Every structure is written in structure tokens, then in C-alpha cells.
């Protein structure tokens, strides 16, 4: 298929149930179902208008905005610093990476330098966040497939250990609000590195266990292989990022491409999938966690001493010069970007979040067409959305 | 990536009639952008995607910006009855809505190239060409701009509201948006909010 | 063999089940409220106001500068400046908050008020059992409910509080020394003036020449 043909969205806007009297062909009786917004498999308040032909999906339109609080408008009304705690609430699983993306954009806008130690702390916390996110997602996804409870609880048990680390570092388990423009809020507490080292050392055991528990499971394979295939060309055209893109075989990881922070100092590989189906997405995440552990081991060994914040960064009365900047990082879910326009006042003139899971939802319909309702649930699960970020 | 000036020349050579101008950016980020005229927006986008040297196959971020009318005061010298006088002249700069696209190339791994499209004004001539036929990733993001800013994207396959509900009227991200006065009673300690909440609180239980 | 993967998974589940009886690692939860995990030192819940000495209202460090009110992202702090002034710890006359309310049902525990306060007057508490049956009044904390002693803060963060106390002590000493020096200088100046008066007035220097 040519790029053009794939890039076209499915043309089925006119598909309506037969009972509406508009549709006359031999498709049989179509059934329109509203899945959600209070459906446990939609990972939040999210709705899909699905038109079914028997069990098959012939049309699927995601409907969201139930959590819309106009985060961007709030950001335009608040000072640069005051937006930082709000970014925690975008993707509430990954507050550390959200903080980082925002701090990175403001640093670009204001030209601040981040001290060495702070860069290391950022890498460590971001990779721990990736572990948290992928661990939980795998739990959620197999829960969607019907493995009720057990794998999810194992995942949460491991997540707890990392959240403990976050709590003793930043004071909060999930809403960390830890990074600041030009560095981090406070230095690591004593003994934190040893604790983190212990968690990182023990994590592979859990991953091995998880792999034995799930990855060879025949039911899981039957449910997820060849389901929700996302072709490479479509993935690129639709701006899919993160593990979902790499599961389709596109080698694009912003940690490698932009080398933001100090990612060029670490050796790690970028796992790629072959088929772009749900199983690949699951597997890519599992492999990514192992790479993250590798980065963590290197970072924990080589973290230097020093200050954690740029002395030029002001906390009160922070006013960058007029201009604009777009900064992006590889968040666990994909490319998380912040686009800021400053007019020289204490508030940004424009504050835009480029949320990865919102853009990744673009292809939900393309992936679901022709599959059954039960598959829709796991395809959505494999996209890895968080509604706090989709709706903003 | 090539510098912006040569990309501009390349576009002008490749797309007949396209008017491209450079928008400077003074911040240390150093991300200047290209302003493309709306009529050739689609052609320029297709060119940027397909040109072998550029290959911007990935449109990362699409967003709207609202620029209000501004007043610029300039002093001009005018001749009155043979006498030269300095008169203050107020020039009204018209407002416009802007769509900003951040492009990257996954194949050649470069970027970002920032292109901007501007509407004629903020009220009735708010149409821009949709770039969804070029990059699928614009589909939801253009819908979001339509929803929050009110730019109408011609050629968008499914232009509906996305975050607000369908019956909603205004465009909440515009700078002159006034939020509806429909507070529920919330005794926050802050004056304005408190005043609003008091106004909506039933009389018999007024705090 | 079909089913091998499932069997392997079962073995894993069994291992975890048995392991949860012996290994602390496999069972991370405790039976709240009978059992509690001690809060981490950095843990934060809601802000409180620090006071020195024994009288909460007289010893409040807050000088009602309203920086925190301005910076608080959800705007849940409400401060009214006092009309009069009272001496602070170095004896300088300062305003104090006539009203200081924090709506903890709105507060998002972000700690920004603590970071921006230049007087170390507001700190984060670790009290988390705040459930209340009065949604409106019970969660709107006023000055009296917010004020907590410096000792309480010191118990939570011994190092930080120690450092703050030390620097405050230094400022105080410096201020006292300055006051003393000023007083001495005054005495000296007065004495000199007296001595001058006692001396016969000398002729003013001739400027015009
Ligand atoms: S708590 Fe601190 S910042 Fe807030 S008004 Fe008092 S002195 Fe000022
Ligand atoms: S912790 Fe944050 S939300 Fe709460 S009072 Fe302080 S600044 Fe406001």
C-alpha cells in the first residue's frame, strides 16, 4: 500500500445502524454501542462509539474530554513555576518525566544550564518512572485480557518499592513536583542512592518472574498476536511515538535522536518489534525495562557530587525573555513536548502540551477495524493511555 | 538539517507561487520558524514531506495561538499649515489566529522545522487548509485547535469538537474568552471566587 | 507442548503465594490502622505555620508578605495583613497576618509556598489523618489551627530545622550586636556632643575665602 492510502483515515463516517434508514446494503443489521465512559477497561473516563456488525467492529470513534480542565489555559494564567505541580497531574503515573519535559522547555526558553549532578538525578528518576509505567501497563493489559488481579498485584507490589524511593526523595509518591528550572528542587537524601541501588539490583528478578508468568502463556499469545496490527508507514504518518512506534519496527527513540540531558553517555539499545501487534507492544515494553535497568546501573555508579540547581535560576519573579521554545523528551508513553511562547511577562503567553497518548489514539480506529469487541479492549490497553493527559 | 534560509529558497523553488517568510525567535532556544501563506499550505507541506533532502515525515506537534489586536503607537511628522508637527498615530495591528506545526524527520532524524499558518482575522475569516491529508497525526490535533481556538480546517475529514461537548458554543482557549458564571458553592478563601460563590449560594444558607 | 506456558505461570503464582509468608519483599502492605509505616522524612501533606516560643499567636514567624498567597498555584491561601505591627524575633517591627487561611480541600500539597517563603515561616506537615465530617468548615484551616511550634517542626526535620535555627540565631545575634553597637555609638556620640558643648565654640572655618 502506498503511504497516501495508509495515511487516509478510514472513510466510514456515514456508517450508521440500519435502523436509521440511511443505509441500504447487505451488511446486515448494524448495532451501535457506546463503550464507556464508565467501563473498567477504558482506563479512565473514555468512551468509544462502536458500530458492530455481529461481533466485528466496522466503525469506532473515540470520544473523550470528560476530564478536560483546560490545563493549557490554567498554564497561561499561572506563573512558570506554578505550572510545575500541574504537570504532575497530566500523566499521573509519570510525574517525574512530565516535570522534566516542562523544565527542559523552560530551560531552552530561558537559556539555563543544568548542573551535572542534577542531570544524573533526572536520568535516574526518569528511568525509574519508565519502570513504574511499563510495569503497571503490563499489569493493566493482562488484566484486560482476563488475567484478573494476580499479575496486576505483582506489578503494583514492585511499583510500590519505586514509589517509596520517590517519596523519600520528593515527599510525594505520585505528585512529585520535584524538578525545577535549571536543576532539581533538593539534593538526594542520605542513603537514597544505596536504596535505589538495591531496588534496581532486585528488579530483574521480578522481570524474570513476570516473563515466566506471562510471556509464554498460550492464552496470552492467542489473544494478542496478530491483533491490532499497526503498519510502519501509518505509524510514522500518524505521529505515533514511544513503545507503540517501536513495536511497529521504526527505530526512533528521542533519547537517542535528541540526546537531551546526558543520554549520550549511557549505552543502551532500543528494542524494536516486527509485527506491530499487541504482543509486540507488550514485549517491547518488557525489553525496554531491561534497558532502563542498564541505564540505571550506569547512572547510579557514576553520579558525581556537586550542586543540583543552576544558581542563575530564580524561583521568585522568573521572567524569560520574549521568544518561543519547543522541548521534548521520551516519556514512557512517547514523545512528550512542551511548546512555550513568552512575551516577557511572568506568565507564558502560550503554554502547550503535546501529549503522547492523545496523539497515539489517532490510530485506534484503524487498529480496531475488523476485530471483535473483546479485542478492542486489549488494543486500547496496548496504546497505554492516561486520561489525565489525553483530556488535559 | 539545512538552515532555514536555504529551506525557504528550496520551498520557493519547488512550490510555484508559495510565499514563505522567516519569523525570528529571540529566545536562547533558537528555533525560528517559517510563515507559509495559507493558500499554498497544503502544497508546501506535501513538498516538505516528499522532498528527498528534507523528508519531514513526522509532524509532532500541532497547536494554535491566538494573537489579539494590538495597538502600535508611532510618532509621525506631519505638516500642518506649513508647520511641521509631531503627531502620535495609533496603528491598529489586526489580530489573527495561528496554527503552528513542529515537523521532524524520522527517516533522516533531523528537526524541528516550525511552520506557521495564519488566518486573516479572528472573527469570520478563520479558514486554513488542513494538513491531515499529509500527516495523519494532525487529525486529532487540528480537531483540538478547531475546538479550542475556532480555526476551521478546510479539507479535514472529520472536523468536530473533540474536548468540549458538541453543543458548546465558544472557543475557550481564545484570549478574550469569558468563563461562564456558573460556580457551585465552594468556600475557597479567595475573594473573587468567594464573591462569585456567594452570589450563587442559596440565600437561606448563605455563609 | 500446549499448556506449558500456563503451567509455568502457575508455578510462579504458587511460589509467590508461599513466598509472601516468609519474605518481606513479596508482601509490602501493612494492616492499617493497627499497623503504621513511619512517614519518610521528606513526606509532605499540608502546610502549617511555624511559631517560636510558647505563645502561638505572638511567636508566628509569618510577616504577612503575601508572597506565598501570590505563588500558590490553586490560590488556596488567604491572608489579611494586620493594621499594626509587632516586633519580630530580632525586635524589628513587622506586620503579622490578621487572617491566614488555607483551604486544605483545595491545596494540592505542592510545597511551593514553603519554597518561596523568605522567612521560613511556613513548612509542610506530615499529618495525614484529616478526615472530617464538616466538608466546608473542617477543612478550611485558620491561623490558630495552622500554628505549630518550632519544636514540632524540629522533631520532623531535625537537620533542616537545626540549620534554620542556627541561621536565625546568627541573624539575631548580629542584630543584637548591631543594636548594642548602635546604642554604644549613641552614648559615645552623646558624650562627644556634650564634650563639644563644654568646649568653647570655635570659629567656623572660613568657606568663602
Ligand atoms: S508564610 Fe512566608 S511567604 Fe507567606 S505571607 Fe508569611 S512570611 Fe510571607
Ligand atoms: S502546598 Fe501548594 S497548594 Fe498547598 S498552600 Fe502551599 S502552595 Fe498552595
mmCIF file with all atom_site columns, C-alpha atoms in Angstrom, chain A residues 3-4 6-10 13 61-62 64-65 68 70 72-73 76 108-111 234 236-241 245 250-253 256-258 321-326 328 335 339 341 348-354 358-359 361-363 366 390-392, chain B residues 25-33 46 49-50 57-68 98 100 102 104-107 109-110 112 114 116 132-141 143-144 148-149 157-158 160 162-164 172-177:
data_model
loop_
_atom_site.group_PDB
_atom_site.id
_atom_site.type_symbol
_atom_site.label_atom_id
_atom_site.label_alt_id
_atom_site.label_comp_id
_atom_site.label_asym_id
_atom_site.label_entity_id
_atom_site.label_seq_id
_atom_site.pdbx_PDB_ins_code
_atom_site.Cartn_x
_atom_site.Cartn_y
_atom_site.Cartn_z
_atom_site.occupancy
_atom_site.B_iso_or_equiv
_atom_site.pdbx_formal_charge
_atom_site.auth_seq_id
_atom_site.auth_comp_id
_atom_site.auth_asym_id
_atom_site.auth_atom_id
_atom_site.pdbx_PDB_model_num
ATOM 1   C CA . UNK A 1 3   ? 1.882   5.981  2.031  1.00 0.00 ? 3   UNK A CA 1
ATOM 2   C CA . UNK A 1 4   ? -1.009  8.062  0.839  1.00 0.00 ? 4   UNK A CA 1
ATOM 3   C CA . UNK A 1 6   ? -2.468  4.425  4.571  1.00 0.00 ? 6   UNK A CA 1
ATOM 4   C CA . UNK A 1 7   ? -2.426  7.978  5.729  1.00 0.00 ? 7   UNK A CA 1
ATOM 5   C CA . UNK A 1 8   ? -6.064  8.383  4.821  1.00 0.00 ? 8   UNK A CA 1
ATOM 6   C CA . UNK A 1 9   ? -8.338  7.918  7.789  1.00 0.00 ? 9   UNK A CA 1
ATOM 7   C CA . UNK A 1 10  ? -10.954 5.225  7.281  1.00 0.00 ? 10  UNK A CA 1
ATOM 8   C CA . UNK A 1 13  ? -18.230 8.458  8.846  1.00 0.00 ? 13  UNK A CA 1
ATOM 9   C CA . UNK A 1 61  ? -14.903 6.778  17.158 1.00 0.00 ? 61  UNK A CA 1
ATOM 10  C CA . UNK A 1 62  ? -13.182 7.651  20.408 1.00 0.00 ? 62  UNK A CA 1
ATOM 11  C CA . UNK A 1 64  ? -13.164 11.977 25.287 1.00 0.00 ? 64  UNK A CA 1
ATOM 12  C CA . UNK A 1 65  ? -12.867 15.245 27.120 1.00 0.00 ? 65  UNK A CA 1
ATOM 13  C CA . UNK A 1 68  ? -10.901 18.278 30.299 1.00 0.00 ? 68  UNK A CA 1
ATOM 14  C CA . UNK A 1 70  ? -8.179  23.264 30.092 1.00 0.00 ? 70  UNK A CA 1
ATOM 15  C CA . UNK A 1 72  ? -3.258  24.941 28.886 1.00 0.00 ? 72  UNK A CA 1
ATOM 16  C CA . UNK A 1 73  ? -5.424  27.874 29.867 1.00 0.00 ? 73  UNK A CA 1
ATOM 17  C CA . UNK A 1 76  ? -1.331  30.668 30.706 1.00 0.00 ? 76  UNK A CA 1
ATOM 18  C CA . UNK A 1 108 ? 15.505  26.165 26.444 1.00 0.00 ? 108 UNK A CA 1
ATOM 19  C CA . UNK A 1 109 ? 13.378  29.270 26.605 1.00 0.00 ? 109 UNK A CA 1
ATOM 20  C CA . UNK A 1 110 ? 15.470  30.966 29.268 1.00 0.00 ? 110 UNK A CA 1
ATOM 21  C CA . UNK A 1 111 ? 18.853  29.501 28.408 1.00 0.00 ? 111 UNK A CA 1
ATOM 22  C CA . UNK A 1 234 ? 0.843   4.529  9.167  1.00 0.00 ? 234 UNK A CA 1
ATOM 23  C CA . UNK A 1 236 ? 5.068   7.298  11.158 1.00 0.00 ? 236 UNK A CA 1
ATOM 24  C CA . UNK A 1 237 ? 2.437   9.339  9.386  1.00 0.00 ? 237 UNK A CA 1
ATOM 25  C CA . UNK A 1 238 ? 0.161   9.373  12.406 1.00 0.00 ? 238 UNK A CA 1
ATOM 26  C CA . UNK A 1 239 ? 2.901   10.612 14.665 1.00 0.00 ? 239 UNK A CA 1
ATOM 27  C CA . UNK A 1 240 ? 2.840   7.588  16.921 1.00 0.00 ? 240 UNK A CA 1
ATOM 28  C CA . UNK A 1 241 ? 5.717   7.642  19.373 1.00 0.00 ? 241 UNK A CA 1
ATOM 29  C CA . UNK A 1 245 ? 6.042   3.117  17.338 1.00 0.00 ? 245 UNK A CA 1
ATOM 30  C CA . UNK A 1 250 ? 10.552  2.129  13.481 1.00 0.00 ? 250 UNK A CA 1
ATOM 31  C CA . UNK A 1 251 ? 13.825  2.896  15.171 1.00 0.00 ? 251 UNK A CA 1
ATOM 32  C CA . UNK A 1 252 ? 13.084  6.252  16.726 1.00 0.00 ? 252 UNK A CA 1
ATOM 33  C CA . UNK A 1 253 ? 13.835  6.956  20.349 1.00 0.00 ? 253 UNK A CA 1
ATOM 34  C CA . UNK A 1 256 ? 18.944  8.541  21.006 1.00 0.00 ? 256 UNK A CA 1
ATOM 35  C CA . UNK A 1 257 ? 17.860  11.165 18.471 1.00 0.00 ? 257 UNK A CA 1
ATOM 36  C CA . UNK A 1 258 ? 17.963  14.345 20.536 1.00 0.00 ? 258 UNK A CA 1
ATOM 37  C CA . UNK A 1 321 ? 12.848  36.942 27.523 1.00 0.00 ? 321 UNK A CA 1
ATOM 38  C CA . UNK A 1 322 ? 10.254  37.087 24.779 1.00 0.00 ? 322 UNK A CA 1
ATOM 39  C CA . UNK A 1 323 ? 10.507  34.205 22.349 1.00 0.00 ? 323 UNK A CA 1
ATOM 40  C CA . UNK A 1 324 ? 9.384   30.649 21.994 1.00 0.00 ? 324 UNK A CA 1
ATOM 41  C CA . UNK A 1 325 ? 10.716  27.159 22.525 1.00 0.00 ? 325 UNK A CA 1
ATOM 42  C CA . UNK A 1 326 ? 9.645   23.604 21.943 1.00 0.00 ? 326 UNK A CA 1
ATOM 43  C CA . UNK A 1 328 ? 10.522  17.277 24.027 1.00 0.00 ? 328 UNK A CA 1
ATOM 44  C CA . UNK A 1 335 ? 7.111   11.985 22.864 1.00 0.00 ? 335 UNK A CA 1
ATOM 45  C CA . UNK A 1 339 ? 5.673   24.453 23.494 1.00 0.00 ? 339 UNK A CA 1
ATOM 46  C CA . UNK A 1 341 ? 5.730   31.301 23.971 1.00 0.00 ? 341 UNK A CA 1
ATOM 47  C CA . UNK A 1 348 ? 3.702   32.210 29.492 1.00 0.00 ? 348 UNK A CA 1
ATOM 48  C CA . UNK A 1 349 ? 1.732   33.693 26.602 1.00 0.00 ? 349 UNK A CA 1
ATOM 49  C CA . UNK A 1 350 ? 1.115   30.253 25.210 1.00 0.00 ? 350 UNK A CA 1
ATOM 50  C CA . UNK A 1 351 ? 1.589   27.031 27.062 1.00 0.00 ? 351 UNK A CA 1
ATOM 51  C CA . UNK A 1 352 ? 1.014   23.916 25.047 1.00 0.00 ? 352 UNK A CA 1
ATOM 52  C CA . UNK A 1 353 ? 1.416   20.294 25.980 1.00 0.00 ? 353 UNK A CA 1
ATOM 53  C CA . UNK A 1 354 ? 1.968   17.758 23.261 1.00 0.00 ? 354 UNK A CA 1
ATOM 54  C CA . UNK A 1 358 ? -3.593  11.784 22.838 1.00 0.00 ? 358 UNK A CA 1
ATOM 55  C CA . UNK A 1 359 ? -1.773  11.561 19.527 1.00 0.00 ? 359 UNK A CA 1
ATOM 56  C CA . UNK A 1 361 ? -5.124  7.465  19.982 1.00 0.00 ? 361 UNK A CA 1
ATOM 57  C CA . UNK A 1 362 ? -5.373  8.729  16.394 1.00 0.00 ? 362 UNK A CA 1
ATOM 58  C CA . UNK A 1 363 ? -4.937  5.257  15.013 1.00 0.00 ? 363 UNK A CA 1
ATOM 59  C CA . UNK A 1 366 ? -7.514  1.808  12.172 1.00 0.00 ? 366 UNK A CA 1
ATOM 60  C CA . UNK A 1 390 ? -5.460  12.853 26.807 1.00 0.00 ? 390 UNK A CA 1
ATOM 61  C CA . UNK A 1 391 ? -8.060  15.297 28.069 1.00 0.00 ? 391 UNK A CA 1
ATOM 62  C CA . UNK A 1 392 ? -5.793  17.780 29.798 1.00 0.00 ? 392 UNK A CA 1
ATOM 63  C CA . UNK B 2 25  ? 12.811  33.885 17.551 1.00 0.00 ? 25  UNK B CA 1
ATOM 64  C CA . UNK B 2 26  ? 14.911  35.785 20.047 1.00 0.00 ? 26  UNK B CA 1
ATOM 65  C CA . UNK B 2 27  ? 14.936  33.288 22.863 1.00 0.00 ? 27  UNK B CA 1
ATOM 66  C CA . UNK B 2 28  ? 18.048  31.199 23.554 1.00 0.00 ? 28  UNK B CA 1
ATOM 67  C CA . UNK B 2 29  ? 16.159  28.195 22.169 1.00 0.00 ? 29  UNK B CA 1
ATOM 68  C CA . UNK B 2 30  ? 16.970  29.441 18.671 1.00 0.00 ? 30  UNK B CA 1
ATOM 69  C CA . UNK B 2 31  ? 14.003  27.887 16.919 1.00 0.00 ? 31  UNK B CA 1
ATOM 70  C CA . UNK B 2 32  ? 12.970  30.356 14.236 1.00 0.00 ? 32  UNK B CA 1
ATOM 71  C CA . UNK B 2 33  ? 10.044  29.396 12.075 1.00 0.00 ? 33  UNK B CA 1
ATOM 72  C CA . UNK B 2 46  ? 3.460   17.892 0.761  1.00 0.00 ? 46  UNK B CA 1
ATOM 73  C CA . UNK B 2 49  ? 7.291   15.617 3.350  1.00 0.00 ? 49  UNK B CA 1
ATOM 74  C CA . UNK B 2 50  ? 8.296   14.242 -0.044 1.00 0.00 ? 50  UNK B CA 1
ATOM 75  C CA . UNK B 2 57  ? 7.658   12.651 7.555  1.00 0.00 ? 57  UNK B CA 1
ATOM 76  C CA . UNK B 2 58  ? 6.669   13.170 11.160 1.00 0.00 ? 58  UNK B CA 1
ATOM 77  C CA . UNK B 2 59  ? 4.519   16.053 12.310 1.00 0.00 ? 59  UNK B CA 1
ATOM 78  C CA . UNK B 2 60  ? 4.947   16.073 16.024 1.00 0.00 ? 60  UNK B CA 1
ATOM 79  C CA . UNK B 2 61  ? 3.071   18.970 17.487 1.00 0.00 ? 61  UNK B CA 1
ATOM 80  C CA . UNK B 2 62  ? 0.238   20.989 16.047 1.00 0.00 ? 62  UNK B CA 1
ATOM 81  C CA . UNK B 2 63  ? -1.137  23.846 18.016 1.00 0.00 ? 63  UNK B CA 1
ATOM 82  C CA . UNK B 2 64  ? -2.989  27.098 17.787 1.00 0.00 ? 64  UNK B CA 1
ATOM 83  C CA . UNK B 2 65  ? -2.011  30.503 19.064 1.00 0.00 ? 65  UNK B CA 1
ATOM 84  C CA . UNK B 2 66  ? -4.313  33.457 19.457 1.00 0.00 ? 66  UNK B CA 1
ATOM 85  C CA . UNK B 2 67  ? -2.861  36.873 18.713 1.00 0.00 ? 67  UNK B CA 1
ATOM 86  C CA . UNK B 2 68  ? -5.142  39.681 19.712 1.00 0.00 ? 68  UNK B CA 1
ATOM 87  C CA . UNK B 2 98  ? -2.163  30.946 14.021 1.00 0.00 ? 98  UNK B CA 1
ATOM 88  C CA . UNK B 2 100 ? 1.929   26.094 14.401 1.00 0.00 ? 100 UNK B CA 1
ATOM 89  C CA . UNK B 2 102 ? 6.503   21.214 14.527 1.00 0.00 ? 102 UNK B CA 1
ATOM 90  C CA . UNK B 2 104 ? 10.667  16.271 12.391 1.00 0.00 ? 104 UNK B CA 1
ATOM 91  C CA . UNK B 2 105 ? 12.081  13.670 10.134 1.00 0.00 ? 105 UNK B CA 1
ATOM 92  C CA . UNK B 2 106 ? 12.129  10.125 11.415 1.00 0.00 ? 106 UNK B CA 1
ATOM 93  C CA . UNK B 2 107 ? 13.995  8.922  8.391  1.00 0.00 ? 107 UNK B CA 1
ATOM 94  C CA . UNK B 2 109 ? 16.490  12.212 12.108 1.00 0.00 ? 109 UNK B CA 1
ATOM 95  C CA . UNK B 2 110 ? 16.502  15.953 11.954 1.00 0.00 ? 110 UNK B CA 1
ATOM 96  C CA . UNK B 2 112 ? 12.443  20.615 14.330 1.00 0.00 ? 112 UNK B CA 1
ATOM 97  C CA . UNK B 2 114 ? 8.470   25.030 12.656 1.00 0.00 ? 114 UNK B CA 1
ATOM 98  C CA . UNK B 2 116 ? 3.108   28.608 10.855 1.00 0.00 ? 116 UNK B CA 1
ATOM 99  C CA . UNK B 2 132 ? -4.292  15.943 7.790  1.00 0.00 ? 132 UNK B CA 1
ATOM 100 C CA . UNK B 2 133 ? -4.032  14.549 4.238  1.00 0.00 ? 133 UNK B CA 1
ATOM 101 C CA . UNK B 2 134 ? -0.272  14.976 4.535  1.00 0.00 ? 134 UNK B CA 1
ATOM 102 C CA . UNK B 2 135 ? 0.263   13.843 8.124  1.00 0.00 ? 135 UNK B CA 1
ATOM 103 C CA . UNK B 2 136 ? -2.333  11.733 9.872  1.00 0.00 ? 136 UNK B CA 1
ATOM 104 C CA . UNK B 2 137 ? -1.088  12.984 13.228 1.00 0.00 ? 137 UNK B CA 1
ATOM 105 C CA . UNK B 2 138 ? -2.793  16.311 12.541 1.00 0.00 ? 138 UNK B CA 1
ATOM 106 C CA . UNK B 2 139 ? -6.204  14.685 12.645 1.00 0.00 ? 139 UNK B CA 1
ATOM 107 C CA . UNK B 2 140 ? -6.907  14.956 16.366 1.00 0.00 ? 140 UNK B CA 1
ATOM 108 C CA . UNK B 2 141 ? -4.693  17.935 16.968 1.00 0.00 ? 141 UNK B CA 1
ATOM 109 C CA . UNK B 2 143 ? -9.733  18.993 15.767 1.00 0.00 ? 143 UNK B CA 1
ATOM 110 C CA . UNK B 2 144 ? -8.465  20.255 19.080 1.00 0.00 ? 144 UNK B CA 1
ATOM 111 C CA . UNK B 2 148 ? -10.390 25.440 21.447 1.00 0.00 ? 148 UNK B CA 1
ATOM 112 C CA . UNK B 2 149 ? -9.471  28.245 19.012 1.00 0.00 ? 149 UNK B CA 1
ATOM 113 C CA . UNK B 2 157 ? -12.056 14.609 7.107  1.00 0.00 ? 157 UNK B CA 1
ATOM 114 C CA . UNK B 2 158 ? -13.891 14.789 10.425 1.00 0.00 ? 158 UNK B CA 1
ATOM 115 C CA . UNK B 2 160 ? -15.903 18.065 15.126 1.00 0.00 ? 160 UNK B CA 1
ATOM 116 C CA . UNK B 2 162 ? -13.038 16.908 20.493 1.00 0.00 ? 162 UNK B CA 1
ATOM 117 C CA . UNK B 2 163 ? -12.538 18.004 24.083 1.00 0.00 ? 163 UNK B CA 1
ATOM 118 C CA . UNK B 2 164 ? -15.599 20.137 24.698 1.00 0.00 ? 164 UNK B CA 1
ATOM 119 C CA . UNK B 2 172 ? -12.184 28.518 25.415 1.00 0.00 ? 172 UNK B CA 1
ATOM 120 C CA . UNK B 2 173 ? -8.521  28.978 24.568 1.00 0.00 ? 173 UNK B CA 1
ATOM 121 C CA . UNK B 2 174 ? -9.012  32.356 22.945 1.00 0.00 ? 174 UNK B CA 1
ATOM 122 C CA . UNK B 2 175 ? -7.555  35.179 24.930 1.00 0.00 ? 175 UNK B CA 1
ATOM 123 C CA . UNK B 2 176 ? -10.839 37.049 25.185 1.00 0.00 ? 176 UNK B CA 1
ATOM 124 C CA . UNK B 2 177 ? -12.864 34.074 26.349 1.00 0.00 ? 177 UNK B CA 1
#
